[in-house]
Each structure stands twice: as structure tokens, then as C-alpha cells.
Coordinates of C-alpha atoms and ligand atoms in Angstrom, one line a residue:
M13 CA 0.0 0.0 0.0
A14 CA 1.3 3.4 -0.9
I15 CA 1.0 5.9 2.0
Q16 CA 0.6 9.5 1.0
A17 CA 2.2 12.2 3.2
P18 CA -0.2 15.0 4.1
A19 CA -0.6 17.5 1.3
T20 CA 2.0 20.2 1.7
E21 CA 1.4 23.5 -0.1
H22 CA 3.4 24.1 -3.2
I23 CA 6.0 26.3 -1.6
N24 CA 9.5 26.0 -2.9
A25 CA 11.8 25.1 0.0
Y26 CA 14.8 26.6 -1.7
E27 CA 13.1 29.9 -2.1
V28 CA 12.3 29.8 1.6
A29 CA 15.9 29.0 2.4
L30 CA 17.2 31.9 0.2
R31 CA 14.7 34.3 1.7
Q32 CA 15.9 33.4 5.2
Y33 CA 19.5 33.8 4.1
D34 CA 18.9 37.2 2.5
R35 CA 17.1 38.4 5.7
A36 CA 20.0 37.3 7.9
V37 CA 23.0 38.2 5.7
A38 CA 21.9 41.8 5.4
Y39 CA 23.0 42.3 9.0
L40 CA 26.6 41.1 8.3
D41 CA 29.5 43.1 7.2
L42 CA 31.0 40.7 4.7
P43 CA 32.3 41.4 1.1
Q44 CA 29.4 41.2 -1.4
G45 CA 31.3 38.5 -3.3
I46 CA 31.4 36.2 -0.2
K47 CA 27.7 36.9 0.4
D48 CA 27.0 35.8 -3.2
Y49 CA 29.2 32.8 -2.9
L50 CA 27.4 31.5 0.2
R51 CA 24.0 32.0 -1.5
H52 CA 25.0 29.3 -4.1
T53 CA 25.3 25.5 -3.7
K54 CA 28.9 24.4 -4.4
R55 CA 28.1 21.3 -6.6
E56 CA 25.1 19.3 -7.5
L57 CA 24.9 15.7 -8.8
S58 CA 21.8 14.3 -10.5
V59 CA 21.7 10.6 -11.2
N60 CA 19.2 8.3 -13.0
F61 CA 19.7 4.6 -12.4
P62 CA 18.1 1.2 -12.9
V63 CA 16.9 -1.0 -10.1
R64 CA 15.7 -4.6 -10.6
M65 CA 12.4 -4.9 -8.8
D66 CA 11.3 -8.2 -7.1
N67 CA 9.1 -9.2 -10.0
G68 CA 12.0 -8.9 -12.4
D69 CA 11.0 -5.6 -13.9
I70 CA 13.6 -2.9 -14.2
R71 CA 12.6 0.6 -13.0
I72 CA 14.5 3.8 -13.4
F73 CA 14.9 6.0 -10.3
S74 CA 16.3 9.6 -10.1
G75 CA 18.3 10.9 -7.2
Y76 CA 20.5 13.8 -6.1
R77 CA 23.4 14.7 -3.9
V78 CA 24.1 18.4 -3.4
H79 CA 27.0 20.0 -1.6
H80 CA 26.2 23.5 -0.4
S81 CA 29.5 24.3 1.4
T82 CA 32.8 22.6 2.4
V83 CA 34.3 25.7 3.9
L84 CA 34.3 24.5 7.5
G85 CA 35.1 20.9 6.7
P86 CA 33.7 17.8 4.9
S87 CA 30.1 18.2 3.9
K88 CA 27.5 16.5 6.1
G89 CA 23.8 15.7 5.6
G90 CA 21.2 13.1 5.3
I91 CA 19.6 11.2 2.5
R92 CA 15.9 11.4 2.0
Y93 CA 13.7 8.8 0.2
A94 CA 10.3 10.3 -0.7
P95 CA 8.0 10.6 -3.7
N96 CA 8.1 14.4 -3.8
V97 CA 11.9 14.9 -3.5
D98 CA 13.2 17.4 -6.1
L99 CA 16.4 19.2 -6.7
D100 CA 15.3 22.5 -5.1
E101 CA 14.2 20.7 -1.9
V102 CA 17.6 19.0 -1.7
R103 CA 19.4 22.3 -2.3
A104 CA 17.4 23.9 0.5
L105 CA 18.2 21.1 2.9
A106 CA 21.9 21.2 2.0
M107 CA 22.0 24.9 2.7
W108 CA 20.3 24.4 6.0
M109 CA 22.8 21.7 6.9
T110 CA 25.7 24.3 6.3
W111 CA 24.1 26.7 8.8
K112 CA 23.1 24.0 11.3
C113 CA 26.7 22.5 11.4
A114 CA 28.2 26.0 11.7
L115 CA 25.7 27.0 14.4
V116 CA 26.6 24.1 16.7
N117 CA 30.3 24.5 15.9
L118 CA 30.9 21.2 14.1
P119 CA 33.8 21.1 11.6
Y120 CA 31.5 20.4 8.7
G121 CA 30.0 21.9 5.7
G122 CA 26.5 21.1 4.4
A123 CA 25.1 18.5 2.0
K124 CA 21.9 16.6 1.3
G125 CA 20.8 13.8 -0.9
G126 CA 17.5 12.4 -2.0
V127 CA 15.9 9.7 -4.2
I128 CA 12.5 10.0 -5.7
C129 CA 10.8 6.9 -4.5
D130 CA 8.1 5.7 -2.1
P131 CA 9.9 3.6 0.5
Y132 CA 6.6 2.5 2.0
D133 CA 5.7 0.9 -1.4
M134 CA 8.9 -1.1 -1.8
T135 CA 10.1 -4.3 -0.3
P136 CA 13.3 -4.5 1.8
T137 CA 15.1 -6.3 -1.0
E138 CA 14.1 -3.6 -3.5
L139 CA 15.2 -0.9 -1.1
E140 CA 18.5 -2.6 -0.6
R141 CA 19.2 -2.8 -4.3
L142 CA 18.1 0.9 -4.8
T143 CA 20.3 2.0 -1.9
R144 CA 23.4 0.1 -3.1
R145 CA 23.0 1.4 -6.6
Y146 CA 22.3 5.0 -5.5
A147 CA 25.4 4.8 -3.1
T148 CA 27.5 3.7 -6.1
E149 CA 26.2 6.5 -8.3
I150 CA 27.0 9.2 -5.7
S151 CA 30.4 7.6 -4.8
L152 CA 31.8 10.4 -7.0
L153 CA 31.0 12.7 -4.1
I154 CA 30.9 10.8 -0.8
S155 CA 33.9 9.8 1.2
P156 CA 34.8 9.6 4.9
H157 CA 36.8 12.9 4.7
G158 CA 34.8 14.6 1.9
D159 CA 31.1 14.1 2.4
I160 CA 29.4 11.9 5.0
P161 CA 25.7 11.0 4.5
A162 CA 23.2 10.1 7.3
P163 CA 19.5 9.1 7.6
D164 CA 16.7 11.6 6.9
M165 CA 13.0 11.1 6.0
G166 CA 12.4 7.6 4.6
T167 CA 15.8 6.2 5.4
N168 CA 17.2 4.7 8.6
A169 CA 20.1 2.8 10.2
Q170 CA 19.6 -0.1 7.9
T171 CA 19.9 2.1 4.9
M172 CA 23.2 3.5 6.3
A173 CA 24.5 -0.1 6.9
W174 CA 23.9 -0.9 3.2
I175 CA 25.7 2.3 2.1
M176 CA 28.6 1.5 4.4
D177 CA 28.8 -2.0 3.1
T178 CA 28.6 -0.9 -0.5
Y179 CA 31.4 1.6 -0.2
S180 CA 33.5 -0.8 1.9
M181 CA 33.2 -3.6 -0.7
T182 CA 34.4 -1.2 -3.4
V183 CA 37.5 0.0 -1.6
G184 CA 38.2 -3.5 -0.1
Y185 CA 38.1 -2.7 3.7
S186 CA 35.5 -1.5 6.2
V187 CA 35.0 2.3 6.3
P188 CA 32.6 3.0 9.1
A189 CA 33.2 6.8 8.9
I190 CA 31.6 6.9 5.4
V191 CA 28.1 7.4 6.9
T192 CA 26.6 8.1 10.3
G193 CA 23.4 6.9 11.9
K194 CA 24.5 3.3 11.4
P195 CA 23.3 0.4 13.5
I196 CA 25.3 0.1 16.7
N197 CA 26.6 -3.3 15.8
V198 CA 28.4 -1.9 12.7
G199 CA 29.9 1.2 14.3
G200 CA 26.9 3.3 15.1
S201 CA 26.9 5.6 18.2
Q202 CA 25.0 5.1 21.4
G203 CA 22.3 7.7 21.5
R204 CA 22.3 8.6 17.7
K205 CA 18.8 7.3 17.0
E206 CA 17.3 9.3 19.9
A207 CA 19.5 12.4 19.4
T208 CA 17.4 14.6 17.1
G209 CA 14.3 14.3 19.2
R210 CA 16.3 14.6 22.4
G211 CA 17.8 17.8 21.1
V212 CA 14.4 19.2 20.3
I213 CA 13.4 18.8 23.9
I214 CA 16.7 20.0 25.3
C215 CA 16.1 23.3 23.4
M216 CA 12.4 23.4 24.5
D217 CA 13.3 22.8 28.1
E218 CA 16.0 25.5 27.9
A219 CA 13.5 28.1 26.4
L220 CA 10.9 27.3 29.0
R221 CA 13.3 27.5 31.9
R222 CA 14.6 30.8 30.7
A223 CA 10.9 32.0 30.5
G224 CA 10.4 31.0 34.2
H225 CA 8.3 27.8 33.5
N226 CA 9.8 25.3 35.9
D227 CA 7.0 22.7 36.2
P228 CA 7.0 20.3 33.2
G229 CA 3.7 18.9 34.4
E230 CA 2.0 22.2 33.6
I231 CA 3.2 22.3 30.0
R232 CA 1.1 20.8 27.2
V233 CA 3.1 19.8 24.2
A234 CA 1.7 18.9 20.7
I235 CA 4.0 17.1 18.4
Q236 CA 3.4 16.8 14.6
G237 CA 5.1 13.7 13.2
F238 CA 5.9 10.4 14.8
G239 CA 8.9 9.3 12.7
N240 CA 12.4 9.3 14.2
V241 CA 12.4 12.9 15.3
G242 CA 8.8 13.1 16.7
T243 CA 8.9 9.8 18.4
Y244 CA 12.0 10.5 20.4
A245 CA 11.0 14.1 21.1
A246 CA 7.7 12.8 22.5
K247 CA 9.6 10.1 24.5
H248 CA 12.1 12.6 26.0
A249 CA 9.4 15.1 26.8
F250 CA 7.3 12.4 28.5
D251 CA 10.3 11.1 30.5
L252 CA 11.0 14.7 31.7
G253 CA 7.3 14.9 32.9
Y254 CA 5.9 17.1 30.2
K255 CA 2.3 16.5 29.2
V256 CA 2.4 15.3 25.5
I257 CA -1.3 15.9 24.6
A258 CA -1.1 15.2 20.9
I259 CA 1.0 13.4 18.3
S260 CA 0.4 12.7 14.6
D261 CA 1.6 10.9 11.5
V262 CA 0.4 10.5 7.9
T263 CA -2.7 8.7 9.3
G264 CA -3.8 11.8 11.3
G265 CA -3.6 13.3 14.8
Y266 CA -4.1 11.6 18.2
Y267 CA -5.2 13.7 21.1
N268 CA -5.6 13.1 24.8
A269 CA -6.1 16.1 27.1
Q270 CA -4.7 14.2 30.1
G271 CA -1.5 13.5 28.3
L272 CA -0.5 10.4 26.2
D273 CA 1.5 7.6 27.7
I274 CA 4.4 7.7 25.1
D275 CA 5.8 4.3 26.2
D276 CA 2.4 2.8 25.5
V277 CA 2.2 4.6 22.1
M278 CA 5.7 3.4 21.2
A279 CA 4.9 -0.2 22.2
Y280 CA 1.9 0.1 19.8
T281 CA 3.7 1.5 16.8
E282 CA 6.5 -1.1 17.2
H283 CA 4.1 -3.7 15.9
S284 CA 1.6 -1.7 13.9
H285 CA 1.3 -1.6 10.1
H286 CA 4.4 0.4 8.8
N287 CA 4.9 1.5 12.5
L288 CA 2.0 3.9 12.0
L289 CA -0.4 5.3 14.7
E290 CA -3.5 4.2 12.8
G291 CA -5.9 2.4 15.2
Y292 CA -4.3 3.7 18.4
S293 CA -7.3 3.7 20.7
K294 CA -6.3 5.6 23.9
A295 CA -6.7 9.0 22.2
D296 CA -9.2 11.0 20.2
K297 CA -8.7 11.2 16.5
I298 CA -8.0 14.8 15.2
T299 CA -6.6 16.0 11.8
N300 CA -3.1 17.2 11.3
A301 CA -4.6 20.7 10.7
E302 CA -6.3 20.5 14.1
L303 CA -3.1 19.5 15.8
L304 CA -1.3 22.6 14.5
A305 CA -4.1 24.8 15.8
L306 CA -4.5 22.9 19.1
D307 CA -4.9 24.7 22.4
C308 CA -1.4 23.9 23.9
D309 CA 1.7 25.5 25.2
V310 CA 4.4 24.1 22.9
L311 CA 4.0 23.0 19.3
A312 CA 6.8 20.9 17.8
P313 CA 6.5 20.4 14.1
C314 CA 8.7 17.3 13.5
A315 CA 7.5 16.2 10.1
L316 CA 8.0 18.2 6.9
E317 CA 8.7 21.5 5.4
N318 CA 6.0 24.2 4.9
Q319 CA 3.6 23.1 7.6
I320 CA 3.0 26.5 9.3
T321 CA 2.2 28.9 6.5
E322 CA 0.4 32.1 5.8
A323 CA -2.8 30.1 5.7
N324 CA -2.7 28.7 9.3
A325 CA -0.1 30.6 11.3
A326 CA -2.8 32.8 12.8
D327 CA -4.5 29.7 14.2
V328 CA -1.4 28.6 16.2
K329 CA -2.2 28.8 19.9
A330 CA 1.1 27.6 21.4
F331 CA 3.4 30.3 22.8
L332 CA 6.4 28.3 21.8
V333 CA 7.2 26.6 18.5
V334 CA 10.2 24.2 18.5
E335 CA 11.1 23.1 14.9
G336 CA 12.1 19.4 14.9
A337 CA 11.6 19.3 11.1
N338 CA 13.7 21.2 8.6
G339 CA 11.9 24.3 7.2
P340 CA 8.4 23.7 8.7
T341 CA 7.6 27.4 8.9
T342 CA 7.5 29.8 5.9
P343 CA 8.8 33.4 6.1
E344 CA 5.2 34.7 5.9
A345 CA 4.3 32.5 8.9
D346 CA 7.4 33.6 10.7
D347 CA 6.1 37.2 10.5
I348 CA 2.6 36.3 11.6
L349 CA 3.9 34.3 14.6
F350 CA 6.3 37.1 15.5
D351 CA 3.5 39.6 15.6
K352 CA 1.4 37.3 17.8
G353 CA 4.3 37.0 20.2
V354 CA 4.9 33.3 19.5
H355 CA 8.5 32.4 20.2
I356 CA 10.2 30.1 17.6
I357 CA 13.3 27.9 18.3
P358 CA 14.4 27.6 14.7
D359 CA 15.2 24.2 13.0
I360 CA 19.0 24.8 12.6
L361 CA 19.2 24.9 16.4
A362 CA 16.2 22.8 17.5
N363 CA 17.0 19.8 15.4
A364 CA 20.8 20.0 15.4
G365 CA 21.0 17.2 18.0
G366 CA 21.0 14.6 15.2
V367 CA 24.0 15.9 13.3
T368 CA 25.8 16.6 16.6
V369 CA 25.7 13.0 17.6
S370 CA 26.5 12.1 13.9
Y371 CA 29.7 14.0 14.4
F372 CA 30.4 12.1 17.6
E373 CA 29.7 8.9 15.7
W374 CA 32.1 9.9 12.9
V375 CA 34.8 10.8 15.5
Q376 CA 34.3 7.5 17.3
G377 CA 34.5 5.6 13.9
L378 CA 37.7 7.4 12.9
Q379 CA 39.4 6.7 16.3
S380 CA 37.8 3.2 16.7
F381 CA 37.1 4.3 20.3
F382 CA 33.5 4.2 21.5
W383 CA 31.7 6.2 24.1
D384 CA 28.9 5.2 26.5
V385 CA 25.5 6.7 26.2
E386 CA 26.0 9.0 29.2
E387 CA 29.0 10.5 27.6
V388 CA 27.2 11.0 24.3
N389 CA 24.2 12.7 26.0
R390 CA 26.4 14.8 28.2
Q391 CA 28.3 16.1 25.2
L392 CA 25.1 16.6 23.2
G393 CA 23.6 18.8 26.0
R394 CA 26.9 20.8 26.2
V395 CA 27.0 21.5 22.5
L396 CA 23.3 22.5 22.2
I397 CA 23.2 24.7 25.2
K398 CA 26.4 26.5 24.1
A399 CA 24.7 27.1 20.6
Y400 CA 21.5 28.3 22.3
D401 CA 23.6 30.8 24.3
D402 CA 25.3 32.0 21.2
V403 CA 22.0 32.6 19.4
V404 CA 20.5 34.5 22.4
R405 CA 23.7 36.7 22.5
T406 CA 23.3 37.4 18.7
Q407 CA 19.6 38.1 19.2
E408 CA 20.4 40.7 21.8
Q409 CA 23.2 42.2 19.7
Y410 CA 21.1 42.6 16.6
N411 CA 17.6 42.9 18.1
V412 CA 16.1 40.2 15.8
D413 CA 14.0 37.1 16.1
M414 CA 15.6 33.8 17.0
R415 CA 15.7 32.4 13.5
T416 CA 17.4 35.4 12.1
A417 CA 19.8 35.4 15.0
A418 CA 20.6 31.7 14.5
Q419 CA 21.2 32.3 10.8
I420 CA 23.4 35.4 11.4
T421 CA 25.5 33.4 13.9
A422 CA 26.0 30.6 11.4
I423 CA 26.5 32.7 8.3
K424 CA 29.0 34.9 10.1
R425 CA 31.1 31.8 11.0
V426 CA 31.1 30.4 7.5
G427 CA 31.6 33.8 5.9
E428 CA 34.6 34.6 8.2
A429 CA 36.1 31.2 7.6
T430 CA 35.8 31.8 3.8
R431 CA 37.7 35.1 4.2
T432 CA 40.4 33.5 6.3
R433 CA 40.9 30.6 3.9
G434 CA 40.9 33.1 1.0
I435 CA 39.7 32.6 -2.6
Y436 CA 41.6 30.1 -4.6
P437 CA 43.8 30.5 -6.7
Ligands
LIG513 N1 19.1 14.4 8.4 C1 19.5 15.0 9.7 C2 19.3 16.5 9.6 O1 18.6 17.0 8.8 C3 20.8 14.5 10.2 C4 22.0 14.8 9.3 C5 23.3 14.2 9.8 O2 23.3 13.5 10.8 O3 24.3 14.3 9.0 O4 19.9 17.2 10.4

């Protein structure tokens, strides 16, 4: 069965990323040439390749790998499998990776990849052949010191294991540092699977604490998306005592005013069809649109781009929006939320926990020395709180909203590093 994602409006994510960039870069005193340089992707690879399906048919798939920047180090970013992937979306996601890595001070540039396919409509053996062939096609660009992929929507630890194996077979020895987000038994890191969601809640908790909200039991959280990010955001919020009153996935929203038992929900989705929430009975069914407009304190969009737009931003009742997804809020919606006094913790900070632990995984793989989960989580908290502080300081310095402050902080770092390195030749 093919599962359709909720209809997103036809808003071009790359245009959104560029508008955010233009807004932030205007505050910076950088040479115009460097501002123009960072506005462009560095290189873009498009590939079309055949995959043998289980019934013997050969199908042609299209995919991309885009490097936005390699100024601060090897480029880093996930690979997305979804029917609506296109080059502009991958460009936007690659650019956001550059700012995200710079913001949390990782020695990485930004990249992203994607394949146009419906992973819910393919068998594991078809997905394995697609992944191995795509990995081979983009081997022109990926390497452990050049460009390091990771999971994103529609891919997971198993996908990374196949990429690692394919690359390793080609060079003749195991190269764990070629990808991050691997299963733990082939060099993955403790805490990586949970890291993005955990980071979302670390940022939420920090914002609430700074605003004087010290009782988690009083705070009602609604989370859009119950994939990797939403699930572990809900789990960490629940474990800290927050009231998670609504969650959702492609099958709709699930609401319980008393708070959902997230351990129970996770036990349900572990065995449900495609791990979906459909049929979960200890909650009232609402729509995804109703979830976004729910009477709650914190809204965490952890699904897709362009979810909070000009059309529904006025309906948001939360006082805090924490962006677990990349690009869930359009610039028009940013302005509407700002005027309403809604505080936004932007994606490049709120969801940076994933790539942060990816970095830890890469370092562990290169050193063949592995950390325990306590060490991973301690370092994750340290990195995110430092980035949060940096953004607040920029916010005070420039008197701007938090998204613009986060982008200013990141663009400044990449821009100054570009200047220091100089323009070749
Ligand atoms: N796909 C994730 C993101 O958007 C993680 C990327 C990574 O770990 O490299 O941040």
C-alpha cells in the first residue's frame, strides 16, 4: 500500500531558504562576493539509475546529492527517500545543513541527498538494491573525509548499513566513517537514534526554563510527526514529565487532554502496520490541521517543510514553536507568529542534535574508540546549550527574532572562515 504524506502546499523550500538567508546576511559586514558565494550551492549531482524490482522488472529512479558548502570541513547531511523529492528541496536542505553545522560548531559543511521513490511501497530487498545502486552512483561525491551521509526522512540505520557495506566492498576494507546513523553493531553511536528528538526537547526545556516555566507537568506539548524525530521528542518530553497531549503521523492526529503515555504509544507502533499510529485507541482522532491549531503551550512540528504557512499561522495557539523538522515554517508564517508574540526555536538549532551525535559517531569511527550513552548525551547537551547561548547573544546584539539570530551566527562563522581561507587561486 502506498502511503501519502499530508498534502503540503506548493511552496519551494529553496526559495524559503534563500529568503531566510537574505534576511540574515543583510546584517553582516561581509564582502558582497562572499555573500553571493554562500548564496549558491557548491556542486550538484543528479543521477538516473536502474533497479531490478522483485518481480523482475527494471525501474529507473532519479536521485541527487548536493554540496552546499565545504568551507568549515567535509560536507554532512542526510539522504531522503520520498515521492516528492526534487532538486530544489535537496538544495534547501543542503544549505540548512551548512548553517546547522556552523551554528553548533561542528567542523562540517552542508550537504543533502534524495531519491524520488516511495519507500513504503517497496520491499526491503528492493530498497537494498536501490540503496546500493544510489550509493555507487553518488560515490563520485561521498567519502569519509569529503562528504558523509546520514539518515533523513524515509531512510534509517539499515539504509546506512547498506551504504557503508557498498562503499567498503568497493574499496576493499570497512569504512565506518563513510556514513553516520549506522546500527550500533556496525559502528553506530550510542544515542544517535534518539539524538534529534532529544535535542528538540533540550532546546524546548531551555527556552521554558529561561521564561520561568519550571514545572513540566503544567506544560502541554503537541508534536506533529511520529517518525524518528517526533517519536524521540515525545519520549524525552514524556520522560521529563511534560504532558504530551497530541501526536500525529500520515494517518492523522491523536489527542488526549490528560497526556498520552508515550511508552504505550511506542509499544503500539513497534508492531503496527508500517509503524503507524492508525488504530491507536487511547486517544481521540483529530486531523493534522487541528493538531497545528491545538490549544497547547508548545507546538513541535517534527515532520516536513512548509507546515506552518500564511494560511494557518494565525491559528497557532502555542506560545512556543520548536522546529524538529527542517523548514516547517515559511517566512510569511514567521512574521505572523512574531506579531502574535509566539517564540520560535528555529530548525537549525532545535533539530541539530541529530547531526551533533552524527559528528560524535564519525569521530568514534575514525578513532575506533567508542563512548557510552551517558558521555554522548552529556556532550550533546553541552553543544546544544552553548549554541543556544550563542544565538541568544546574537539576538540581543542585533535585536532580531531567534531564526534570524541563528542564521546570522552561522553565516558569520562560514563567511569569516571563507575570508580566512581566501579565494583560490
Ligand atoms: N538528516 C538529519 C538532519 O537534517 C541529520 C543529518 C546528519 O546527521 O548528518 O539534520
